């Protein structure tokens, strides 16, 4: 099951790098207004995704531990073990996939 997740992770990483290649300015969800008090990340054991991409909503998932954190040429990458969603991958602070919803891909 882990190998499926790793394969899926690498595939998404490749696709994201192609989409993020030099060219027109990429409007990633990473842009947040300057007056935002909360940022994407782990707060008191909860991963919180808060950004301008989805106005008026945020996503929080209970995290057991951070499994990986790194930076590629194009984005920040993190993988977490969560309480109810299994492993979860984020790119630039935006949740990309979890084991719980990988069937939809």
Short mmCIF file of N, CA, C and O in Angstrom, two decimals:
data_model
loop_
_atom_site.label_atom_id
_atom_site.label_comp_id
_atom_site.label_asym_id
_atom_site.label_seq_id
_atom_site.Cartn_x
_atom_site.Cartn_y
_atom_site.Cartn_z
N UNK A 1 0.82 -1.18 0.00
CA UNK A 1 0.00 0.00 0.00
C UNK A 1 0.87 1.26 0.00
O UNK A 1 0.56 2.22 -0.65
N UNK A 2 1.99 1.19 0.71
CA UNK A 2 2.90 2.33 0.74
C UNK A 2 3.49 2.57 -0.65
O UNK A 2 3.63 3.71 -1.08
N UNK A 3 3.82 1.49 -1.38
CA UNK A 3 4.40 1.67 -2.71
C UNK A 3 3.42 2.33 -3.67
O UNK A 3 3.81 3.11 -4.53
N UNK A 4 2.12 2.04 -3.51
CA UNK A 4 1.11 2.70 -4.34
C UNK A 4 1.09 4.19 -4.02
O UNK A 4 1.06 5.03 -4.91
N UNK A 5 1.15 4.53 -2.73
CA UNK A 5 1.15 5.93 -2.33
C UNK A 5 2.39 6.65 -2.86
O UNK A 5 2.30 7.76 -3.36
N UNK A 6 3.55 6.02 -2.74
CA UNK A 6 4.79 6.62 -3.22
C UNK A 6 4.72 6.83 -4.73
O UNK A 6 5.09 7.89 -5.24
N UNK A 7 4.21 5.84 -5.47
CA UNK A 7 4.06 5.99 -6.93
C UNK A 7 3.13 7.15 -7.25
O UNK A 7 3.41 7.97 -8.12
N UNK A 8 2.01 7.22 -6.54
CA UNK A 8 1.06 8.30 -6.75
C UNK A 8 1.70 9.64 -6.42
O UNK A 8 1.53 10.62 -7.14
N UNK A 9 2.46 9.70 -5.32
CA UNK A 9 3.15 10.92 -4.91
C UNK A 9 4.11 11.38 -6.00
O UNK A 9 4.13 12.54 -6.40
N UNK A 10 4.92 10.47 -6.52
CA UNK A 10 5.90 10.83 -7.55
C UNK A 10 5.21 11.29 -8.83
O UNK A 10 5.65 12.23 -9.48
N UNK A 11 4.10 10.62 -9.19
CA UNK A 11 3.34 11.02 -10.36
C UNK A 11 2.82 12.45 -10.19
O UNK A 11 2.96 13.28 -11.08
N UNK A 12 2.23 12.74 -9.04
CA UNK A 12 1.72 14.09 -8.78
C UNK A 12 2.84 15.11 -8.78
O UNK A 12 2.67 16.23 -9.25
N UNK A 13 3.97 14.74 -8.23
CA UNK A 13 5.11 15.64 -8.20
C UNK A 13 5.54 16.00 -9.62
O UNK A 13 5.78 17.15 -9.95
N UNK A 14 5.61 14.99 -10.49
CA UNK A 14 5.99 15.21 -11.88
C UNK A 14 4.98 16.11 -12.57
O UNK A 14 5.34 17.07 -13.24
N UNK A 15 3.69 15.82 -12.41
CA UNK A 15 2.65 16.63 -13.04
C UNK A 15 2.72 18.07 -12.55
O UNK A 15 2.64 19.01 -13.32
N UNK A 16 2.90 18.25 -11.23
CA UNK A 16 2.97 19.60 -10.68
C UNK A 16 4.18 20.35 -11.22
O UNK A 16 4.10 21.52 -11.51
N UNK A 17 5.30 19.66 -11.39
CA UNK A 17 6.50 20.31 -11.92
C UNK A 17 6.28 20.76 -13.35
O UNK A 17 6.71 21.83 -13.75
N UNK A 18 5.57 19.95 -14.13
CA UNK A 18 5.28 20.33 -15.52
C UNK A 18 4.38 21.56 -15.53
O UNK A 18 4.61 22.52 -16.26
N UNK A 19 3.34 21.56 -14.67
CA UNK A 19 2.44 22.71 -14.60
C UNK A 19 3.14 23.95 -14.07
O UNK A 19 2.74 25.05 -14.36
N UNK A 20 4.18 23.77 -13.26
CA UNK A 20 4.87 24.90 -12.63
C UNK A 20 6.10 25.34 -13.41
O UNK A 20 6.85 26.16 -12.93
N UNK A 21 6.30 24.77 -14.57
CA UNK A 21 7.48 25.11 -15.37
C UNK A 21 7.46 26.60 -15.71
O UNK A 21 6.40 27.23 -15.72
N UNK A 22 8.63 27.18 -15.97
CA UNK A 22 8.68 28.60 -16.31
C UNK A 22 7.72 28.92 -17.44
O UNK A 22 7.52 28.15 -18.36
N UNK A 23 7.11 30.03 -17.36
CA UNK A 23 6.11 30.45 -18.32
C UNK A 23 5.26 31.52 -17.66
O UNK A 23 5.75 32.28 -16.83
N UNK A 24 3.98 31.54 -17.98
CA UNK A 24 3.11 32.51 -17.32
C UNK A 24 3.15 32.34 -15.80
O UNK A 24 3.33 31.24 -15.32
N UNK A 25 2.97 33.41 -15.09
CA UNK A 25 3.04 33.37 -13.63
C UNK A 25 2.05 32.35 -13.08
O UNK A 25 0.88 32.38 -13.40
N UNK A 26 2.53 31.43 -12.25
CA UNK A 26 1.69 30.42 -11.63
C UNK A 26 0.97 31.05 -10.44
O UNK A 26 1.58 31.58 -9.56
N UNK A 27 -0.37 30.96 -10.42
CA UNK A 27 -1.14 31.50 -9.30
C UNK A 27 -1.46 30.37 -8.35
O UNK A 27 -2.58 29.87 -8.30
N UNK A 28 -0.48 29.94 -7.61
CA UNK A 28 -0.60 28.84 -6.66
C UNK A 28 -1.41 29.28 -5.44
O UNK A 28 -1.45 30.45 -5.13
N UNK A 29 -1.99 28.33 -4.74
CA UNK A 29 -2.77 28.63 -3.55
C UNK A 29 -1.91 29.18 -2.43
O UNK A 29 -2.42 29.56 -1.40
N UNK A 30 -0.63 29.22 -2.65
CA UNK A 30 0.27 29.69 -1.61
C UNK A 30 0.09 31.18 -1.32
O UNK A 30 0.46 31.66 -0.26
N UNK A 31 -0.46 31.93 -2.26
CA UNK A 31 -0.63 33.35 -2.05
C UNK A 31 -1.73 33.59 -1.03
O UNK A 31 -2.84 33.10 -1.16
N UNK A 32 -1.41 34.31 0.00
CA UNK A 32 -2.37 34.62 1.06
C UNK A 32 -2.30 36.11 1.32
O UNK A 32 -1.27 36.74 1.15
N UNK A 33 -3.41 36.67 1.73
CA UNK A 33 -3.42 38.11 1.98
C UNK A 33 -2.54 38.43 3.18
O UNK A 33 -2.39 37.63 4.10
N UNK A 34 -1.99 39.62 3.18
CA UNK A 34 -1.03 40.01 4.22
C UNK A 34 -1.67 40.07 5.60
O UNK A 34 -0.99 39.88 6.60
N UNK A 35 -2.99 40.30 5.68
CA UNK A 35 -3.61 40.41 6.99
C UNK A 35 -4.10 39.06 7.53
O UNK A 35 -4.72 39.03 8.59
N UNK A 36 -3.83 37.97 6.83
CA UNK A 36 -4.20 36.65 7.35
C UNK A 36 -3.39 36.35 8.60
O UNK A 36 -2.17 36.47 8.59
N UNK A 37 -4.07 35.95 9.66
CA UNK A 37 -3.39 35.63 10.91
C UNK A 37 -2.89 34.19 10.91
O UNK A 37 -1.84 33.89 11.43
N UNK A 38 -3.67 33.29 10.33
CA UNK A 38 -3.31 31.87 10.31
C UNK A 38 -2.73 31.48 8.96
O UNK A 38 -3.18 31.95 7.92
N UNK A 39 -1.75 30.61 8.98
CA UNK A 39 -1.13 30.10 7.77
C UNK A 39 -1.31 28.60 7.71
O UNK A 39 -1.61 27.96 8.71
N UNK A 40 -1.12 28.01 6.54
CA UNK A 40 -1.19 26.56 6.41
C UNK A 40 -0.07 25.93 7.22
O UNK A 40 1.04 26.43 7.27
N UNK A 41 -0.38 24.83 7.89
CA UNK A 41 0.60 24.12 8.68
C UNK A 41 -0.04 23.43 9.86
O UNK A 41 -1.26 23.43 10.00
N UNK A 42 0.77 22.85 10.72
CA UNK A 42 0.26 22.10 11.87
C UNK A 42 0.16 23.01 13.08
O UNK A 42 1.12 23.68 13.46
N UNK A 43 -1.02 23.06 13.68
CA UNK A 43 -1.28 23.84 14.88
C UNK A 43 -1.99 22.94 15.88
O UNK A 43 -3.07 22.42 15.60
N UNK A 44 -1.34 22.70 17.03
CA UNK A 44 -1.90 21.86 18.09
C UNK A 44 -2.35 20.50 17.57
O UNK A 44 -3.41 20.00 17.92
N UNK A 45 -1.54 19.89 16.71
CA UNK A 45 -1.82 18.55 16.21
C UNK A 45 -2.78 18.48 15.03
O UNK A 45 -3.11 17.39 14.56
N UNK A 46 -3.21 19.61 14.52
CA UNK A 46 -4.11 19.66 13.37
C UNK A 46 -3.42 20.34 12.20
O UNK A 46 -2.86 21.43 12.35
N UNK A 47 -3.45 19.68 11.01
CA UNK A 47 -2.95 20.34 9.80
C UNK A 47 -4.06 21.26 9.33
O UNK A 47 -5.19 20.84 9.11
N UNK A 48 -3.74 22.53 9.18
CA UNK A 48 -4.73 23.51 8.77
C UNK A 48 -4.34 24.09 7.41
O UNK A 48 -3.25 24.60 7.25
N UNK A 49 -5.26 23.99 6.47
CA UNK A 49 -5.05 24.57 5.14
C UNK A 49 -5.97 25.78 5.02
O UNK A 49 -7.18 25.65 4.99
N UNK A 50 -5.36 26.94 5.00
CA UNK A 50 -6.11 28.20 4.90
C UNK A 50 -5.44 29.02 3.81
O UNK A 50 -4.26 29.32 3.89
N UNK A 51 -6.20 29.34 2.76
CA UNK A 51 -5.63 30.14 1.68
C UNK A 51 -6.72 30.84 0.90
O UNK A 51 -7.90 30.63 1.13
N UNK A 52 -6.33 31.67 -0.03
CA UNK A 52 -7.27 32.46 -0.83
C UNK A 52 -7.87 31.68 -1.99
O UNK A 52 -8.75 32.19 -2.67
N UNK A 53 -7.42 30.47 -2.23
CA UNK A 53 -7.94 29.70 -3.37
C UNK A 53 -9.42 29.36 -3.18
O UNK A 53 -10.17 29.34 -4.13
N UNK A 54 -9.81 29.08 -1.94
CA UNK A 54 -11.20 28.75 -1.63
C UNK A 54 -11.70 29.75 -0.60
O UNK A 54 -11.60 29.54 0.60
N UNK A 55 -12.24 30.84 -1.05
CA UNK A 55 -12.68 31.93 -0.18
C UNK A 55 -13.75 31.43 0.80
O UNK A 55 -14.67 30.73 0.42
N UNK A 56 -13.56 31.78 2.07
CA UNK A 56 -14.56 31.48 3.08
C UNK A 56 -14.54 30.07 3.62
O UNK A 56 -15.45 29.67 4.33
N UNK A 57 -13.53 29.28 3.29
CA UNK A 57 -13.45 27.93 3.86
C UNK A 57 -12.02 27.55 4.16
O UNK A 57 -11.08 28.11 3.61
N UNK A 58 -11.87 26.59 5.06
CA UNK A 58 -10.56 26.07 5.43
C UNK A 58 -10.71 24.57 5.66
O UNK A 58 -11.82 24.07 5.80
N UNK A 59 -9.60 23.85 5.69
CA UNK A 59 -9.62 22.41 5.90
C UNK A 59 -8.66 22.08 7.03
O UNK A 59 -7.54 22.59 7.06
N UNK A 60 -9.09 21.25 7.98
CA UNK A 60 -8.23 20.80 9.07
C UNK A 60 -8.31 19.29 9.19
O UNK A 60 -9.40 18.72 9.12
N UNK A 61 -7.15 18.65 9.34
CA UNK A 61 -7.08 17.20 9.48
C UNK A 61 -6.14 16.89 10.64
O UNK A 61 -5.03 17.44 10.72
N UNK A 62 -6.57 16.02 11.56
CA UNK A 62 -5.77 15.64 12.73
C UNK A 62 -4.54 14.85 12.29
O UNK A 62 -4.65 13.87 11.55
N UNK A 63 -3.36 15.27 12.73
CA UNK A 63 -2.09 14.69 12.31
C UNK A 63 -1.48 13.88 13.45
O UNK A 63 -1.45 14.33 14.59
N UNK A 64 -0.98 12.67 13.12
CA UNK A 64 -0.23 11.87 14.09
C UNK A 64 1.24 12.27 14.09
O UNK A 64 1.84 12.48 15.13
N UNK A 65 1.83 12.36 12.88
CA UNK A 65 3.24 12.73 12.77
C UNK A 65 3.58 13.19 11.36
O UNK A 65 2.89 12.86 10.40
N UNK A 66 4.66 13.96 11.25
CA UNK A 66 5.19 14.37 9.94
C UNK A 66 6.17 13.29 9.51
O UNK A 66 7.12 12.98 10.23
N UNK A 67 5.95 12.70 8.33
CA UNK A 67 6.81 11.64 7.82
C UNK A 67 7.94 12.17 6.95
O UNK A 67 9.01 11.57 6.89
N UNK A 68 7.69 13.26 6.25
CA UNK A 68 8.69 13.80 5.32
C UNK A 68 8.42 15.28 5.11
O UNK A 68 7.28 15.72 5.07
N UNK A 69 9.50 16.03 4.99
CA UNK A 69 9.41 17.43 4.60
C UNK A 69 10.61 17.75 3.74
O UNK A 69 11.74 17.41 4.09
N UNK A 70 10.38 18.35 2.58
CA UNK A 70 11.48 18.68 1.69
C UNK A 70 11.06 19.77 0.73
O UNK A 70 9.93 20.24 0.74
N UNK A 71 12.01 20.15 -0.09
CA UNK A 71 11.76 21.21 -1.07
C UNK A 71 12.33 20.76 -2.40
O UNK A 71 13.49 20.39 -2.49
N UNK A 72 11.47 20.79 -3.43
CA UNK A 72 11.95 20.49 -4.78
C UNK A 72 12.33 21.82 -5.44
O UNK A 72 12.29 22.87 -4.80
N UNK A 73 12.65 21.77 -6.71
CA UNK A 73 12.97 23.00 -7.44
C UNK A 73 11.74 23.91 -7.55
O UNK A 73 11.87 25.10 -7.81
N UNK A 74 10.55 23.33 -7.38
CA UNK A 74 9.33 24.08 -7.65
C UNK A 74 8.40 24.29 -6.45
O UNK A 74 7.58 25.19 -6.47
N UNK A 75 8.45 23.43 -5.44
CA UNK A 75 7.52 23.57 -4.33
C UNK A 75 8.02 22.91 -3.05
O UNK A 75 8.94 22.12 -3.08
N UNK A 76 7.36 23.28 -1.95
CA UNK A 76 7.60 22.62 -0.66
C UNK A 76 6.72 21.38 -0.62
O UNK A 76 5.54 21.44 -0.95
N UNK A 77 7.29 20.26 -0.19
CA UNK A 77 6.59 18.98 -0.15
C UNK A 77 6.59 18.48 1.29
O UNK A 77 7.62 18.55 1.96
N UNK A 78 5.43 17.98 1.75
CA UNK A 78 5.36 17.38 3.08
C UNK A 78 4.41 16.19 3.03
O UNK A 78 3.43 16.20 2.29
N UNK A 79 4.75 15.16 3.81
CA UNK A 79 3.87 13.99 3.93
C UNK A 79 3.64 13.77 5.42
O UNK A 79 4.58 13.77 6.22
N UNK A 80 2.37 13.58 5.78
CA UNK A 80 1.95 13.39 7.16
C UNK A 80 1.22 12.07 7.30
O UNK A 80 0.57 11.61 6.36
N UNK A 81 1.27 11.49 8.49
CA UNK A 81 0.39 10.38 8.87
C UNK A 81 -0.74 11.03 9.65
O UNK A 81 -0.50 11.73 10.63
N UNK A 82 -1.99 10.83 9.21
CA UNK A 82 -3.12 11.47 9.85
C UNK A 82 -3.95 10.45 10.63
O UNK A 82 -3.79 9.25 10.46
N UNK A 83 -4.83 10.94 11.48
CA UNK A 83 -5.69 10.07 12.29
C UNK A 83 -6.68 9.29 11.45
O UNK A 83 -6.88 8.10 11.67
N UNK A 84 -7.34 9.96 10.50
CA UNK A 84 -8.45 9.32 9.76
C UNK A 84 -8.26 9.25 8.25
O UNK A 84 -9.02 8.54 7.60
N UNK A 85 -7.30 9.95 7.70
CA UNK A 85 -7.11 9.96 6.25
C UNK A 85 -5.89 9.18 5.80
O UNK A 85 -5.55 9.19 4.63
N UNK A 86 -5.19 8.51 6.70
CA UNK A 86 -3.96 7.80 6.34
C UNK A 86 -2.86 8.79 6.02
O UNK A 86 -2.79 9.87 6.60
N UNK A 87 -2.02 8.44 5.07
CA UNK A 87 -0.94 9.35 4.67
C UNK A 87 -1.53 10.47 3.81
O UNK A 87 -2.41 10.25 3.00
N UNK A 88 -0.97 11.67 4.01
CA UNK A 88 -1.46 12.85 3.31
C UNK A 88 -0.27 13.61 2.76
O UNK A 88 0.72 13.81 3.46
N UNK A 89 -0.36 14.03 1.50
CA UNK A 89 0.70 14.81 0.87
C UNK A 89 0.23 16.24 0.66
O UNK A 89 -0.90 16.47 0.20
N UNK A 90 1.11 17.21 0.98
CA UNK A 90 0.82 18.61 0.71
C UNK A 90 1.93 19.17 -0.18
O UNK A 90 3.08 18.77 -0.08
N UNK A 91 1.55 20.06 -1.06
CA UNK A 91 2.50 20.82 -1.88
C UNK A 91 2.23 22.29 -1.63
O UNK A 91 1.09 22.75 -1.77
N UNK A 92 3.24 23.01 -1.23
CA UNK A 92 3.11 24.43 -0.92
C UNK A 92 1.97 24.70 0.05
O UNK A 92 1.24 25.68 -0.08
N UNK A 93 1.79 23.80 1.03
CA UNK A 93 0.78 24.01 2.05
C UNK A 93 -0.64 23.64 1.64
O UNK A 93 -1.57 23.84 2.40
N UNK A 94 -0.81 23.09 0.44
CA UNK A 94 -2.13 22.71 -0.05
C UNK A 94 -2.22 21.19 -0.08
O UNK A 94 -1.37 20.52 -0.67
N UNK A 95 -3.26 20.64 0.53
CA UNK A 95 -3.46 19.19 0.54
C UNK A 95 -3.70 18.72 -0.89
O UNK A 95 -4.58 19.22 -1.58
N UNK A 96 -2.88 17.75 -1.33
CA UNK A 96 -2.99 17.23 -2.68
C UNK A 96 -3.72 15.89 -2.73
O UNK A 96 -4.53 15.67 -3.61
N UNK A 97 -3.38 15.00 -1.80
CA UNK A 97 -4.02 13.68 -1.79
C UNK A 97 -3.85 13.04 -0.43
O UNK A 97 -2.94 13.39 0.32
N UNK A 98 -4.75 12.08 -0.15
CA UNK A 98 -4.65 11.27 1.05
C UNK A 98 -4.93 9.83 0.65
O UNK A 98 -5.51 9.56 -0.41
N UNK A 99 -4.54 8.90 1.49
CA UNK A 99 -4.83 7.50 1.20
C UNK A 99 -6.34 7.27 1.18
O UNK A 99 -6.82 6.45 0.42
N UNK A 100 -7.05 7.96 2.01
CA UNK A 100 -8.51 7.77 2.09
C UNK A 100 -9.22 8.13 0.79
O UNK A 100 -10.24 7.53 0.45
N UNK A 101 -8.70 9.10 0.05
CA UNK A 101 -9.38 9.51 -1.19
C UNK A 101 -8.62 9.14 -2.45
O UNK A 101 -8.98 9.56 -3.54
N UNK A 102 -7.58 8.30 -2.33
CA UNK A 102 -6.78 7.99 -3.52
C UNK A 102 -7.55 7.18 -4.56
O UNK A 102 -7.21 7.21 -5.74
N UNK A 103 -8.65 6.49 -4.16
CA UNK A 103 -9.44 5.71 -5.11
C UNK A 103 -10.00 6.59 -6.22
O UNK A 103 -10.24 6.13 -7.33
N UNK A 104 -10.19 7.88 -5.95
CA UNK A 104 -10.78 8.77 -6.95
C UNK A 104 -9.78 9.16 -8.04
O UNK A 104 -10.15 9.75 -9.02
N UNK A 105 -8.51 8.82 -7.84
CA UNK A 105 -7.50 9.14 -8.83
C UNK A 105 -7.21 7.93 -9.68
O UNK A 105 -6.49 7.89 -10.55
#
